[in-house]
Amino acid sequence: PPPPPPDDGGGPPPPPPRIEEDAATGERTLVIGSSRVGPLVAPTRPELVPSEFIFHDSAAHTACLERMLRDWACGHHMLLLGNQGVGKNKVTDRLLELLSYEREYMQLHRDTTVAALTQTPALTDGKLVWQDSPLVRAITHGRALVLDEADKASLEVVCVLRSLLEEGRMLLADGRRVAPVGSPPRPGVLPISPGFRALVLANRPGFPFLGNDFFRECGDVLSCHVVEAPSRSSELALLAAYGPDVPPPLLQKVADLFAELRSLADAGSLGYPYSTREAVALVKHIQAFPHDGVLGAAANIFAFDAHQPALAAQLASVLRRHGIPAGLGSGAQFAVRLPEGKPLPPAGPRG
């Protein structure tokens, strides 16, 4: 039998984040657990504050937000490490939304160069012009910079980022130089605005994400937070929020299924660590299309792996252990094999 999924220990969930307003002064303070930050300042560009995204509070995410808020109050740049789909972007956007803080977003990849880190091409009035990148705009206006997929960046890009985050110095492609906070402004020098913060998101190194070890290169200049898969009770609360009409026993089955899949990935039996993102996608499918059943929803998640016979057979055995009669591989897809139907004899008394 699969090992039992981790739990929180049965204690009451922590209170969700809240905004406290002083009746006398009107100042607003963000409170998450024992951490407090205030007064909150109204943003100059409210359209840059993350909003209109779905976020359901859970014990695991609230605890992560509390730790992040503590580092935010200390003025630290942060690094969030974790597998894909555990909620790194969600908790980052949620923190900035609660703080009413303007965000600049930049996603790195293997082809990102040092020049692309500081300038972005744009088409204006039929002409190609070069504009400041989100990184430079965040430095200039004192905004939060969210650097996503940082583990995909090349080593030279990582070295430039380390110089910026550790020493506050960087050479831009147009010849300007970034200087530390408090440097006197002068031609060709761009002092870092005091409100500039960097929130760097990265996957763990190695297979299957095949990224670089960003923590090894820059972990000592950032405040690091490991975002792990939520505990069973936190994941159940999250799934129930996304699927309010899904029966609780089915939600428990989904939580147990993905807990076993993650334990197999940790043990090296599976290459991909199926995360909360896939569990939420399965529940959202059942919520939106209940007539598809759990088989149809599961096919939407695992059909990509049906083309690998060994992996498909392993996944099918795990799914069947949790009451999902799936057949993967050899063209079986997700299906229930029923015997041929036969009509019943006419009803009548039996002697």
Coordinates of C-alpha atoms in Angstrom, one line a residue:
P1 CA 0.0 0.0 0.0
P2 CA 1.1 3.6 -0.6
P3 CA 2.6 5.6 2.3
P4 CA 0.1 7.9 4.0
P5 CA 0.3 11.5 2.7
P6 CA 1.8 14.1 5.0
D7 CA -0.6 16.1 7.1
D8 CA -0.5 19.2 9.3
G9 CA -1.1 17.4 12.5
G10 CA -4.7 18.1 12.9
G11 CA -4.4 21.6 14.3
P12 CA -6.6 24.5 13.4
P13 CA -5.7 26.4 10.2
P14 CA -4.0 29.7 10.6
P15 CA -6.1 32.8 10.0
P16 CA -5.9 34.2 6.4
P17 CA -4.0 37.4 5.7
R18 CA -5.9 40.6 6.6
I19 CA -5.6 44.3 6.2
E20 CA -6.0 46.4 9.4
E21 CA -6.9 50.1 9.0
D22 CA -6.3 52.7 11.7
A23 CA -9.6 54.5 12.2
A24 CA -7.8 57.7 13.4
T25 CA -5.1 58.0 10.7
G26 CA -6.5 55.8 7.9
E27 CA -3.2 54.0 7.7
R28 CA -3.4 50.4 6.4
T29 CA -1.3 47.5 7.7
L30 CA -0.9 44.1 6.3
V31 CA -1.0 41.3 8.9
I32 CA -0.1 37.7 8.1
G33 CA 0.3 35.5 11.2
S34 CA 2.8 37.3 13.5
S35 CA 4.3 39.5 10.7
R36 CA 3.1 43.0 10.1
V37 CA 4.1 45.5 7.4
G38 CA 2.7 49.1 7.2
P39 CA 1.7 51.6 6.4
L40 CA 0.7 50.5 3.0
V41 CA 1.2 53.1 0.2
A42 CA -1.3 53.5 -2.6
P43 CA 0.4 52.6 -5.9
T44 CA 1.0 55.2 -8.6
R45 CA 0.2 52.7 -11.3
P46 CA -2.5 50.4 -9.9
E47 CA -2.7 48.5 -13.2
L48 CA 0.7 47.1 -12.4
V49 CA -0.4 45.6 -9.1
P50 CA -1.3 41.9 -9.6
S51 CA -5.1 41.4 -9.4
E52 CA -7.9 39.4 -11.0
F53 CA -6.3 36.1 -10.5
I54 CA -7.7 33.2 -8.5
F55 CA -6.1 32.5 -5.2
H56 CA -7.6 30.4 -2.4
D57 CA -5.9 30.7 1.0
S58 CA -4.6 27.5 2.6
A59 CA -2.5 26.8 5.7
A60 CA 0.6 26.0 3.6
H61 CA 0.4 29.1 1.5
T62 CA -0.4 31.3 4.5
A63 CA 2.7 30.1 6.3
C64 CA 4.8 30.7 3.2
L65 CA 3.4 34.2 2.8
E66 CA 4.2 35.0 6.5
R67 CA 7.8 34.0 6.0
M68 CA 8.0 36.1 2.8
L69 CA 6.4 39.1 4.5
R70 CA 9.0 38.9 7.3
D71 CA 11.9 39.1 4.7
W72 CA 10.0 41.8 2.8
A73 CA 9.9 43.9 6.0
C74 CA 13.7 43.5 6.3
G75 CA 14.2 44.7 2.8
H76 CA 15.7 41.4 1.4
H77 CA 15.5 40.2 -2.1
M78 CA 14.0 36.7 -2.2
L79 CA 14.5 33.4 -4.0
L80 CA 11.6 30.9 -4.2
L81 CA 12.7 27.4 -5.0
G82 CA 10.3 24.5 -5.8
N83 CA 9.0 22.1 -8.4
Q84 CA 6.8 23.3 -11.2
G85 CA 3.1 23.7 -10.1
V86 CA 3.6 24.1 -6.4
G87 CA 2.4 27.7 -6.4
K88 CA 5.5 29.9 -6.6
N89 CA 3.9 32.5 -8.9
K90 CA 0.6 32.4 -7.0
V91 CA 2.1 33.2 -3.6
T92 CA 4.3 35.9 -5.2
D93 CA 1.4 37.6 -6.9
R94 CA -0.7 37.2 -3.8
L95 CA 2.0 38.9 -1.6
L96 CA 2.3 41.9 -4.0
E97 CA -1.5 42.1 -4.3
L98 CA -1.8 42.3 -0.5
L99 CA 1.0 44.9 -0.3
S100 CA -0.6 46.9 -3.3
Y101 CA 2.9 46.9 -4.8
E102 CA 3.6 47.5 -8.4
R103 CA 5.2 44.6 -10.3
E104 CA 7.4 44.2 -13.3
Y105 CA 7.5 40.6 -14.7
M106 CA 10.3 39.0 -16.7
Q107 CA 10.6 35.4 -17.7
L108 CA 14.1 34.1 -18.5
H109 CA 15.0 31.3 -20.8
R110 CA 18.1 29.6 -22.3
D111 CA 18.4 32.2 -25.1
T112 CA 18.2 35.2 -22.8
T113 CA 21.3 37.4 -23.2
V114 CA 22.8 40.1 -21.1
A115 CA 21.6 42.7 -23.6
A116 CA 18.1 41.2 -23.6
L117 CA 18.1 41.5 -19.8
T118 CA 18.3 45.3 -20.0
Q119 CA 16.5 46.2 -23.3
T120 CA 13.4 45.1 -25.1
P121 CA 12.6 45.7 -28.8
A122 CA 9.3 47.4 -29.6
L123 CA 7.5 48.5 -32.8
T124 CA 6.5 52.2 -32.6
D125 CA 5.0 54.1 -35.5
G126 CA 6.4 51.5 -37.9
K127 CA 9.9 51.7 -36.5
L128 CA 11.9 49.3 -34.3
V129 CA 13.0 51.0 -31.1
W130 CA 14.7 49.7 -28.0
Q131 CA 13.0 50.3 -24.7
D132 CA 14.0 49.7 -21.1
S133 CA 13.3 46.1 -20.0
P134 CA 11.1 45.3 -17.0
L135 CA 14.3 44.9 -14.9
V136 CA 15.4 48.5 -15.7
R137 CA 11.9 49.9 -15.2
A138 CA 11.7 48.2 -11.8
I139 CA 15.1 49.7 -10.8
T140 CA 14.1 53.2 -12.0
H141 CA 10.7 53.4 -10.5
G142 CA 11.2 51.3 -7.3
R143 CA 8.9 48.4 -8.2
A144 CA 9.0 44.7 -7.5
L145 CA 10.8 42.6 -10.2
V146 CA 9.5 39.1 -10.6
L147 CA 12.2 37.0 -12.4
D148 CA 10.6 33.7 -13.4
E149 CA 12.3 30.6 -14.6
A150 CA 15.7 31.9 -13.4
D151 CA 17.2 28.4 -13.4
K152 CA 16.9 28.5 -17.3
A153 CA 19.3 31.5 -17.6
S154 CA 22.8 31.0 -18.8
L155 CA 25.8 31.4 -16.5
E156 CA 26.8 34.9 -17.8
V157 CA 23.2 36.2 -17.2
V158 CA 23.3 34.7 -13.7
C159 CA 26.6 36.5 -12.9
V160 CA 25.2 39.8 -14.0
L161 CA 22.1 39.3 -11.8
R162 CA 24.3 38.4 -8.9
S163 CA 26.3 41.6 -9.3
L164 CA 23.0 43.6 -9.3
L165 CA 21.5 41.8 -6.3
E166 CA 24.7 41.7 -4.2
E167 CA 26.4 45.0 -5.0
G168 CA 23.7 47.0 -6.7
R169 CA 25.9 47.5 -9.8
M170 CA 25.2 46.7 -13.4
L171 CA 26.2 47.9 -16.9
L172 CA 23.3 48.5 -19.2
A173 CA 23.4 47.9 -23.0
D174 CA 23.0 51.6 -23.8
G175 CA 26.1 52.6 -21.7
R176 CA 24.5 53.6 -18.5
R177 CA 25.6 52.2 -15.2
V178 CA 23.3 51.1 -12.4
A179 CA 24.6 52.4 -9.0
P180 CA 23.6 51.3 -5.4
V181 CA 20.8 52.9 -3.5
G182 CA 21.6 56.4 -2.4
S183 CA 24.2 57.1 -5.1
P184 CA 24.1 60.8 -6.4
P185 CA 22.4 61.0 -9.8
R186 CA 24.6 62.1 -12.6
P187 CA 24.8 61.7 -16.4
G188 CA 25.1 58.0 -17.4
V189 CA 24.4 56.7 -13.9
L190 CA 21.1 55.2 -12.8
P191 CA 20.8 54.9 -9.0
I192 CA 18.6 52.1 -7.7
S193 CA 15.3 53.4 -6.3
P194 CA 14.9 52.5 -2.6
G195 CA 11.7 50.6 -3.4
F196 CA 13.3 48.1 -5.7
R197 CA 12.8 44.4 -4.7
A198 CA 13.6 41.3 -6.6
L199 CA 11.6 38.1 -6.3
V200 CA 13.4 35.3 -8.2
L201 CA 11.5 32.1 -9.0
A202 CA 13.4 28.9 -9.9
N203 CA 12.8 25.2 -10.2
R204 CA 15.0 22.7 -8.4
P205 CA 18.1 21.7 -10.5
G206 CA 18.4 18.5 -12.5
F207 CA 15.9 16.2 -14.1
P208 CA 13.1 16.7 -15.3
F209 CA 13.4 20.5 -15.4
L210 CA 17.0 20.4 -16.7
G211 CA 17.8 23.8 -15.2
N212 CA 21.0 25.2 -13.7
D213 CA 21.6 25.2 -9.9
F214 CA 20.6 28.9 -9.4
F215 CA 20.9 28.4 -5.6
R216 CA 24.5 27.4 -5.9
E217 CA 25.3 30.6 -7.8
C218 CA 23.1 33.2 -6.1
G219 CA 21.7 31.6 -3.0
D220 CA 24.0 33.4 -0.6
V221 CA 22.8 36.9 -1.7
L222 CA 19.1 36.1 -1.5
S223 CA 16.7 35.2 1.2
C224 CA 15.6 31.7 0.2
H225 CA 12.2 30.1 0.5
V226 CA 11.5 26.5 -0.4
V227 CA 7.9 26.1 -1.7
E228 CA 6.9 22.5 -1.3
A229 CA 3.8 20.6 -2.1
P230 CA 1.1 21.4 0.5
S231 CA 0.2 18.9 3.2
R232 CA -2.9 16.7 2.8
S233 CA -5.2 19.0 4.7
S234 CA -4.0 22.1 2.9
E235 CA -4.4 20.4 -0.4
L236 CA -7.9 19.2 0.4
A237 CA -8.9 22.7 1.4
L238 CA -7.5 24.0 -1.9
L239 CA -9.2 21.3 -4.0
A240 CA -12.5 21.9 -2.2
A241 CA -12.3 25.7 -3.0
Y242 CA -11.7 24.9 -6.7
G243 CA -14.4 22.2 -6.8
P244 CA -17.2 23.1 -4.4
D245 CA -19.6 20.7 -6.0
V246 CA -17.2 17.7 -6.2
P247 CA -18.0 15.1 -3.5
P248 CA -15.5 15.2 -0.5
P249 CA -14.7 11.4 -0.9
L250 CA -13.6 12.1 -4.5
L251 CA -11.5 15.0 -3.4
Q252 CA -9.8 12.8 -0.8
K253 CA -9.2 10.2 -3.5
V254 CA -7.5 12.8 -5.7
A255 CA -5.4 14.1 -2.9
D256 CA -4.2 10.6 -2.0
L257 CA -3.5 9.8 -5.7
F258 CA -1.2 12.8 -6.1
A259 CA 0.5 12.3 -2.8
E260 CA 1.5 8.8 -3.9
L261 CA 2.6 10.1 -7.3
R262 CA 4.8 12.6 -5.6
S263 CA 6.2 10.0 -3.3
L264 CA 7.1 7.9 -6.3
A265 CA 8.9 10.9 -7.9
D266 CA 10.8 11.5 -4.7
A267 CA 11.9 7.8 -4.7
G268 CA 13.1 8.0 -8.3
S269 CA 10.4 5.7 -9.7
L270 CA 8.7 8.6 -11.6
G271 CA 10.6 11.3 -13.5
Y272 CA 7.9 14.0 -13.3
P273 CA 6.7 15.2 -9.9
Y274 CA 3.0 15.6 -10.4
S275 CA 2.1 18.7 -8.5
T276 CA -0.8 20.5 -7.0
R277 CA -1.3 22.2 -10.4
E278 CA -2.3 18.9 -12.0
A279 CA -4.5 18.0 -9.0
V280 CA -6.3 21.3 -9.3
A281 CA -6.7 20.9 -13.0
L282 CA -8.3 17.5 -12.5
V283 CA -10.8 18.9 -9.9
K284 CA -11.6 21.9 -12.1
H285 CA -12.4 19.6 -15.0
I286 CA -14.7 17.5 -12.8
Q287 CA -16.3 20.7 -11.5
A288 CA -16.9 22.1 -15.0
F289 CA -17.8 18.8 -16.8
P290 CA -19.2 16.4 -14.2
H291 CA -20.6 14.1 -16.9
D292 CA -17.0 13.3 -18.0
G293 CA -16.4 11.6 -14.7
V294 CA -13.1 11.1 -13.1
L295 CA -11.8 9.0 -16.0
G296 CA -12.3 11.8 -18.5
A297 CA -10.7 14.3 -16.1
A298 CA -7.7 12.0 -15.5
A299 CA -7.3 11.5 -19.3
N300 CA -6.8 15.3 -19.6
I301 CA -3.9 15.1 -17.2
F302 CA -2.1 11.8 -18.0
A303 CA -2.9 11.2 -21.7
F304 CA 0.5 12.7 -22.7
D305 CA 2.3 9.8 -20.8
A306 CA 0.2 7.1 -22.6
H307 CA 2.8 7.0 -25.4
Q308 CA 5.5 5.5 -23.1
P309 CA 4.4 1.9 -22.4
A310 CA 6.5 1.4 -19.2
L311 CA 5.4 4.7 -17.7
A312 CA 1.8 4.3 -18.8
A313 CA 1.6 0.9 -17.1
Q314 CA 3.1 2.3 -13.9
L315 CA 0.6 5.2 -13.9
A316 CA -2.3 2.9 -14.6
S317 CA -1.5 0.7 -11.7
V318 CA -1.3 3.7 -9.3
L319 CA -4.6 5.0 -10.7
R320 CA -6.3 1.7 -10.2
R321 CA -5.1 1.5 -6.6
H322 CA -7.0 4.7 -6.0
G323 CA -10.2 3.4 -7.6
I324 CA -9.7 4.9 -11.1
P325 CA -10.0 2.0 -13.5
A326 CA -7.6 3.4 -16.1
G327 CA -5.9 1.4 -18.8
L328 CA -2.9 3.2 -20.3
G329 CA -0.6 2.2 -23.2
S330 CA -1.1 0.0 -26.2
G331 CA -3.9 2.3 -27.4
A332 CA -6.1 1.5 -24.4
Q333 CA -6.2 5.1 -23.2
F334 CA -8.4 5.8 -20.2
A335 CA -11.3 3.3 -20.5
V336 CA -13.3 0.9 -18.4
R337 CA -13.5 -2.5 -20.1
L338 CA -17.0 -3.9 -19.5
P339 CA -18.2 -7.3 -20.6
E340 CA -20.6 -7.7 -23.5
G341 CA -24.2 -6.8 -22.4
K342 CA -26.8 -9.5 -22.4
P343 CA -30.6 -9.0 -21.8
L344 CA -32.1 -10.4 -18.7
P345 CA -34.8 -13.0 -19.0
P346 CA -38.5 -11.8 -18.5
A347 CA -39.5 -11.3 -15.0
G348 CA -41.9 -13.9 -13.5
P349 CA -42.4 -16.1 -10.5
R350 CA -39.8 -18.8 -9.9
G351 CA -40.9 -22.2 -8.6

